[in-house]
Coordinates of C-alpha atoms in Angstrom, one line a residue:
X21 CA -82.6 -4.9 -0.9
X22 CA -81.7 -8.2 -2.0
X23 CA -78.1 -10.1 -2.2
X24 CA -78.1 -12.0 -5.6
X25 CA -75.2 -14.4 -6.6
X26 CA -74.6 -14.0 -10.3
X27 CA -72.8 -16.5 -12.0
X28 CA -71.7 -15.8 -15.3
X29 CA -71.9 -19.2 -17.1
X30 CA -68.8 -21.1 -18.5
X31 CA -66.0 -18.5 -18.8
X32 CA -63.1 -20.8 -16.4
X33 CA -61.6 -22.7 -18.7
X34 CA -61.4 -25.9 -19.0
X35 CA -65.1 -25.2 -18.5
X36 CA -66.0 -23.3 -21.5
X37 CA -69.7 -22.5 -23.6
X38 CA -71.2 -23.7 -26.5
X39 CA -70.0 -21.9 -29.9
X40 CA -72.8 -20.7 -32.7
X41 CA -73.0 -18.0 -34.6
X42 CA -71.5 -16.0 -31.1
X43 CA -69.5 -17.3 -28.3
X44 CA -71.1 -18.4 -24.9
X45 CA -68.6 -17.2 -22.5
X46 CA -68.3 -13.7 -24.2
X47 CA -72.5 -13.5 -24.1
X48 CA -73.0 -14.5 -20.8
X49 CA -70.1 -12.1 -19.4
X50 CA -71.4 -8.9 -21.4
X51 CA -75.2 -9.6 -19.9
X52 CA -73.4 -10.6 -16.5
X53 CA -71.5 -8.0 -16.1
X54 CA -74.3 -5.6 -16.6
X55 CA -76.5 -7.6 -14.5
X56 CA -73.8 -6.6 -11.6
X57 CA -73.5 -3.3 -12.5
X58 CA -77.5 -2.6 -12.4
X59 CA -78.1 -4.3 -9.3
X60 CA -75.6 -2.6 -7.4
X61 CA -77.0 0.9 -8.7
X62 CA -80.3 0.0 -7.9
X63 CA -79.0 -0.5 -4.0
X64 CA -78.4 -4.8 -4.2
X65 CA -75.7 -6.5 -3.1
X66 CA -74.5 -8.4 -6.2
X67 CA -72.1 -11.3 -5.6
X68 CA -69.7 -12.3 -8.9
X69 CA -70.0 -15.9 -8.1
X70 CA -67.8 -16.8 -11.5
X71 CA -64.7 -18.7 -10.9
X72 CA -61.6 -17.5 -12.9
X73 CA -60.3 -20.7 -13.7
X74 CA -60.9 -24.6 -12.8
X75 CA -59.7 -27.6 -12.6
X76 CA -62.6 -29.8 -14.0
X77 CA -65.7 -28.9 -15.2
X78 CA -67.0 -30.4 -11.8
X79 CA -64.6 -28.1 -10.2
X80 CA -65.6 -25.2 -11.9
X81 CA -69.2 -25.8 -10.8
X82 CA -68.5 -26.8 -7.1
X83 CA -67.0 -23.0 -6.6
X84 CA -69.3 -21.3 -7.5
X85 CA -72.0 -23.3 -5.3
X86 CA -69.2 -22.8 -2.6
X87 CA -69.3 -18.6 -3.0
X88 CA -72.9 -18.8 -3.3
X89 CA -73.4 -20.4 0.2
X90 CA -70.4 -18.9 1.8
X91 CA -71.9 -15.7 0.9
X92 CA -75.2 -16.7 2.2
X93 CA -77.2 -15.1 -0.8
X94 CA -80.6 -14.8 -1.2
X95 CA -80.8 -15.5 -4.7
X96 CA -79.0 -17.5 -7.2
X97 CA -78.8 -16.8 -10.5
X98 CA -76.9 -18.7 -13.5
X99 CA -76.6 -17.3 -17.0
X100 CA -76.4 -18.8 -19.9
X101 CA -77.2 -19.1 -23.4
X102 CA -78.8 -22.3 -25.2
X103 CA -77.3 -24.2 -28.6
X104 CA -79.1 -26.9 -30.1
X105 CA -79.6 -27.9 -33.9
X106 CA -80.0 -24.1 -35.7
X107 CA -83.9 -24.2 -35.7
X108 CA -84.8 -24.0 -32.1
X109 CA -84.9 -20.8 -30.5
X110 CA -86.4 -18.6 -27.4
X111 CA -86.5 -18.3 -23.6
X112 CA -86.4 -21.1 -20.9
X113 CA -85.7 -20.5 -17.4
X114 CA -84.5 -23.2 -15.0
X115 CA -86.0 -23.9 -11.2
X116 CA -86.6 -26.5 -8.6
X117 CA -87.8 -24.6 -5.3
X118 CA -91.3 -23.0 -5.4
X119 CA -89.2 -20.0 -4.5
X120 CA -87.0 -20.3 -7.5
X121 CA -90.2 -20.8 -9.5
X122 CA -91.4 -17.2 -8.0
X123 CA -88.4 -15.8 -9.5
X124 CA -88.0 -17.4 -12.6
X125 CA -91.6 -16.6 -14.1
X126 CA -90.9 -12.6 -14.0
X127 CA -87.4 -13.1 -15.3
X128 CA -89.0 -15.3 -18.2
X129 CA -91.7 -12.7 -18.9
X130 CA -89.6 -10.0 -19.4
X131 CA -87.3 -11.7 -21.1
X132 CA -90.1 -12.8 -23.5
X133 CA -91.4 -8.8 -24.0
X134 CA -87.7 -8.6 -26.1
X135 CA -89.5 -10.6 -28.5
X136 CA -88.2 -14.0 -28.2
X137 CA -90.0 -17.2 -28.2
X138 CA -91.6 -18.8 -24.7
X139 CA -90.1 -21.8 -23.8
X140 CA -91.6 -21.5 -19.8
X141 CA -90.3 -21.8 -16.6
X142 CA -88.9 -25.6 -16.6
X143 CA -87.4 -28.3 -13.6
X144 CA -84.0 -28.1 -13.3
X145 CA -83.7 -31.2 -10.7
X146 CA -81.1 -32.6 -13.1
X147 CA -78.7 -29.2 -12.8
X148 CA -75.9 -29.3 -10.7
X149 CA -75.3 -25.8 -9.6
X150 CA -79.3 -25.8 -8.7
X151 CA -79.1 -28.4 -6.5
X152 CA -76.2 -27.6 -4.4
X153 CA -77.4 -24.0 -3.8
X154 CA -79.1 -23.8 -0.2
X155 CA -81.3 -20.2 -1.6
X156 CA -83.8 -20.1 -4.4
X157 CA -81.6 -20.6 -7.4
X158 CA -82.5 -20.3 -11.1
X159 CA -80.4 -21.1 -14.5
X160 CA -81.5 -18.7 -17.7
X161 CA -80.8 -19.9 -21.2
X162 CA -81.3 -16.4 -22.2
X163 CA -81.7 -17.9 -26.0
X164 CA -79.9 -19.7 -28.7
X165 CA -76.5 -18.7 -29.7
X166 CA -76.9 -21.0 -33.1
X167 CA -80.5 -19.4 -34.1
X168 CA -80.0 -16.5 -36.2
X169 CA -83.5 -15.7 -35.2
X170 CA -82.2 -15.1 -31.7
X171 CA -79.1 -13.2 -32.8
X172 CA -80.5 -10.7 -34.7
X173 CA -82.7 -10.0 -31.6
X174 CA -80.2 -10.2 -28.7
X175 CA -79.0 -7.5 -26.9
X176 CA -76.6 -7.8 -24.3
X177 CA -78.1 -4.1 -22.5
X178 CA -81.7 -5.4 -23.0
X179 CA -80.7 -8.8 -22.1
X180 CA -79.6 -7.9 -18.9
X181 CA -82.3 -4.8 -18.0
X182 CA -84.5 -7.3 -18.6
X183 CA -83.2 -10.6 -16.5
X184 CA -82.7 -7.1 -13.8
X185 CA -86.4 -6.2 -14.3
X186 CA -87.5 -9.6 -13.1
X187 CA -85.0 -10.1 -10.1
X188 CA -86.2 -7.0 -8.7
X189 CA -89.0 -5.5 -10.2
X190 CA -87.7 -2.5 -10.6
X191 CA -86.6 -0.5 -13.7
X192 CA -82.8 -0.9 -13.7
X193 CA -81.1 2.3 -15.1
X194 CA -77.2 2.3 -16.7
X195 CA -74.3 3.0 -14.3
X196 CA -73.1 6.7 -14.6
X197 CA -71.0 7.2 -17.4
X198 CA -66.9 6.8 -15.7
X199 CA -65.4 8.3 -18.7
X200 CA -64.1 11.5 -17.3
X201 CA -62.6 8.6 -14.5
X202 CA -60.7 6.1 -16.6
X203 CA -60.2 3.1 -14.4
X204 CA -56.4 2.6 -13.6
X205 CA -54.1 0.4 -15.7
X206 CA -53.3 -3.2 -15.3
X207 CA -50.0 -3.8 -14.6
X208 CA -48.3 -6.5 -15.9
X209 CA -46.4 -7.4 -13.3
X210 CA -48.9 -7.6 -11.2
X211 CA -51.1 -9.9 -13.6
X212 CA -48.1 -12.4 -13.2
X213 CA -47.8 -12.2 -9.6
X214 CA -51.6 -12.6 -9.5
X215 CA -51.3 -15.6 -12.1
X216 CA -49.1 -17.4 -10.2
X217 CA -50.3 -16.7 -7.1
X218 CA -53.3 -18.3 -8.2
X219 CA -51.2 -21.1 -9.7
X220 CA -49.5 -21.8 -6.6
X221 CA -53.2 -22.1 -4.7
X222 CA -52.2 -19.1 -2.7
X223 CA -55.8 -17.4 -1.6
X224 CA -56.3 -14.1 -0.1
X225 CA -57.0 -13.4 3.6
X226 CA -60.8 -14.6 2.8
X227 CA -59.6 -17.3 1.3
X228 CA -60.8 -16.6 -2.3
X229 CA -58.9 -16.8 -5.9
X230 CA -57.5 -13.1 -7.1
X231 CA -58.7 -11.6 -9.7
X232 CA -56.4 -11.6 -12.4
X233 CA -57.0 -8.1 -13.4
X234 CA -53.5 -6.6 -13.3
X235 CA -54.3 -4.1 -10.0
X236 CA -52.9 -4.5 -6.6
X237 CA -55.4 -4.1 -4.1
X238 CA -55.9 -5.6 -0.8
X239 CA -57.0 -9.0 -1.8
X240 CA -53.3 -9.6 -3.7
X241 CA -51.6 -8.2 -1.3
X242 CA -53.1 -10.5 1.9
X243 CA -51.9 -13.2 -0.6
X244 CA -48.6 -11.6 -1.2
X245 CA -48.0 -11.6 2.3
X246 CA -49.1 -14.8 3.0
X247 CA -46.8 -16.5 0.4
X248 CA -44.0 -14.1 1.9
X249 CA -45.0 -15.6 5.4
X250 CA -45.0 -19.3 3.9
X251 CA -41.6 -18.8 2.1
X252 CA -39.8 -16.5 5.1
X253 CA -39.5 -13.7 3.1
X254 CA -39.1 -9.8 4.9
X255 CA -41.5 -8.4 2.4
X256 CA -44.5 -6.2 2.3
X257 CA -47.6 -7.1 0.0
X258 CA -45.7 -6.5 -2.7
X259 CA -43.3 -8.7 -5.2
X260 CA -39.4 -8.4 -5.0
X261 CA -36.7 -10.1 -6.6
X262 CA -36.8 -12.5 -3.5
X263 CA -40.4 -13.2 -4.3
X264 CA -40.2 -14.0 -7.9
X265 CA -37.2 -16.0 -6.8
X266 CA -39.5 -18.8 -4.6
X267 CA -41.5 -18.8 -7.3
X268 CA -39.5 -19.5 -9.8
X269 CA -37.9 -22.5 -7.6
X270 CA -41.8 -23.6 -6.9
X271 CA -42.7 -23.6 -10.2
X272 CA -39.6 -25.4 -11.9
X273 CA -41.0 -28.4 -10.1
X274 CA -37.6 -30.1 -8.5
X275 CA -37.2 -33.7 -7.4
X276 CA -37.1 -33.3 -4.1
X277 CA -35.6 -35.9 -1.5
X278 CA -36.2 -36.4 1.8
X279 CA -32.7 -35.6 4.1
X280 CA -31.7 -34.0 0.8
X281 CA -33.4 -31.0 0.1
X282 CA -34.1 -27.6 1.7
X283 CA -35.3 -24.4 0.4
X284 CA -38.5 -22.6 -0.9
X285 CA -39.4 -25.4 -2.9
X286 CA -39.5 -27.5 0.5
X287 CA -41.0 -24.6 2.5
X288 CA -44.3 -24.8 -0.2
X289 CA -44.7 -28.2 0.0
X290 CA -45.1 -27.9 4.1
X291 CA -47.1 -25.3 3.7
X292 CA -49.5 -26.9 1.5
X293 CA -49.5 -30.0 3.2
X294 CA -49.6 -28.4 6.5
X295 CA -46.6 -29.3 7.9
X296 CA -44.0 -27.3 10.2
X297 CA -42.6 -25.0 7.6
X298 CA -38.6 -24.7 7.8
X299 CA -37.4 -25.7 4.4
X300 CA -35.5 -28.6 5.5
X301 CA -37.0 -31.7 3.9
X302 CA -36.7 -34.2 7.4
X303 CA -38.3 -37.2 8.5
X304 CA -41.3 -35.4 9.7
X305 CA -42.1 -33.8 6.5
X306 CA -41.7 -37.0 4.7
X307 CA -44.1 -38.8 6.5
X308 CA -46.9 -36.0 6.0
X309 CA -45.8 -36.3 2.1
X310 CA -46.4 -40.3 2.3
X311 CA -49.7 -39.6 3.7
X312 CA -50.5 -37.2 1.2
X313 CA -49.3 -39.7 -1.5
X314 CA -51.4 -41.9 -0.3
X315 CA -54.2 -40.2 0.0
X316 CA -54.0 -39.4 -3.7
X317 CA -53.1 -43.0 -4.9
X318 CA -50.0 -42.4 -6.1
X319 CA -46.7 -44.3 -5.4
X320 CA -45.8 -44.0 -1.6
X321 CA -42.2 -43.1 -1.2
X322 CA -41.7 -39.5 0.5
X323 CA -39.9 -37.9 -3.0
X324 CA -41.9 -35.3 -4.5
X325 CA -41.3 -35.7 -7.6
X326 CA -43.8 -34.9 -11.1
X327 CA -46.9 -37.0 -9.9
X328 CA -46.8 -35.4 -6.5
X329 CA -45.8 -31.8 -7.9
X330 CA -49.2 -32.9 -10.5
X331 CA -51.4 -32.7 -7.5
X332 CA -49.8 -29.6 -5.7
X333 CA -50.0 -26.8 -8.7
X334 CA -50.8 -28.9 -11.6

């Protein structure tokens, strides 16, 4: 069984798809999402390697290289949807390895039995996320989002049996119907906490952005506690008034002086900067905070103020 990284074009903002007669980022995440779902039924390890949000469109591309790798997948595989000038339509399917070529021919082909246009198998030497892959790695302009052609073809549960099909070479059937097991509700607060947890550039215990989906599970809670640790706070994995508290201070952004400030705003910045965390802003932390001023080009005088807070959450 094979380990596929799928990565859902566009869809973290500010790196966003084209717009036609449909959205890209909603195409590409209904035929992602169904990509992930068959491939774990069929017995594959399928790796969501879609960042939630970026800082650049460069930024945005660079993760989800980095959870391809880190993940040591066998595959890679990039959806996406073309745009062009209203005319053009069909299939093209991106590759630079031999390998990747082995795997983008089948994918194209069964794409192509849906009944769109054959655009072939094409290089892809000028695409980023195929050439900082290290495994066989493939882009699929599924088809165009501005032909009407293509529109009235597409289907996002074709779309993705097919893209399946070709991965695997085996018929992909549809995950077992969950009705009777509604999946829990998101919970608001916990959305928040996992907003600004993600703000703040608190990971989990792997190290990975949360999923802002509004459910605790073990990933926001490593982070939880980890912030908790960072700000000296007695808590479980889960939010309290003390927690929302820190973040508030974090997030207000205050001047902060060095000899002249102490508390949770002070403990963040050591811990993002690496420093000895005691929320007392002394000489030593000053000098880390001129280094790290420095090393971003800004003006060198151990105050955090908006142009340091800029590079710390934004």
């Amino acid at each position: 069984m094979g380990k596929f990284g799928i990565d859902m074009g566009h869809n973290a903002p500010p790196d966003t798809g084209a717009v036609g007669i449909a959205k890209e980022d909603n195409l590409t995440l209904a035929v992602g999402t169904r990509v992930i779902a068959k491939l774990t039924t069929l017995g594959h390890i399928p790796i969501n390697c879609t960042p939630k949000w970026a800082s650049s469109v460069v930024g945005s591309l660079n993760t989800r290289c980095q959870i391809a790798n880190a993940n040591n997948v066998d595959y890679y595989v990039s959806i996406h949807f073309n745009s062009f000038n209203s005319s053009a339509n069909g299939t093209e399917v991106y590759a630079i390895s031999s390998g990747a070529r082995r795997i983008a021919q089948p994918v194209l082909d069964n794409i192509v039995r849906l009944g769109f246009y054959n655009r072939g198998v094409k290089d892809g030497s000028h695409l980023y996320v195929l050439k900082n892959t290290n495994m066989s790695a493939i882009l699929i302009e599924c088809c165009f989002i501005d032909s009407r052609r293509d529109m009235n073809l597409f289907d996002a549960e074709k779309m993705a049996n097919a893209i399946v099909r070709g991965l695997t070479g085996q018929n992909p059937t549809t995950p077992p119907d969950s009705s009777q097991n509604p999946p829990p509700t998101a919970d608001p607060q916990v959305l928040k906490l996992q907003k600004s947890l993600n703000r703040l550039n608190i990971r989990d215990s792997n190290g990975n952005v949360l999923d802002e989906d509004g459910l605790i599970g073990s990933a926001t809670e490593s982070a939880t506690r980890k912030f908790h640790s960072a700000m000296g706070i007695s808590l479980p994995g889960r939010a309290g008034a003390e927690t929302w508290k820190a973040i508030d201070e974090i997030i207000a952004k205050p001047i902060l002086r060095p000899n002249h400030a102490t508390g949770k705003a002070v403990r963040y910045v050591q811990y993002r900067l690496g420093a000895f965390i005691d929320g007392v802003y002394g000489p030593i932390t000053a000098r880390i905070v001129s280094q790290f001023q420095d090393r971003y080009n800004l003006t060198v005088d151990g105050i955090i103020g908006s142009q340091s807070w800029s590079k710390l959450i934004g």
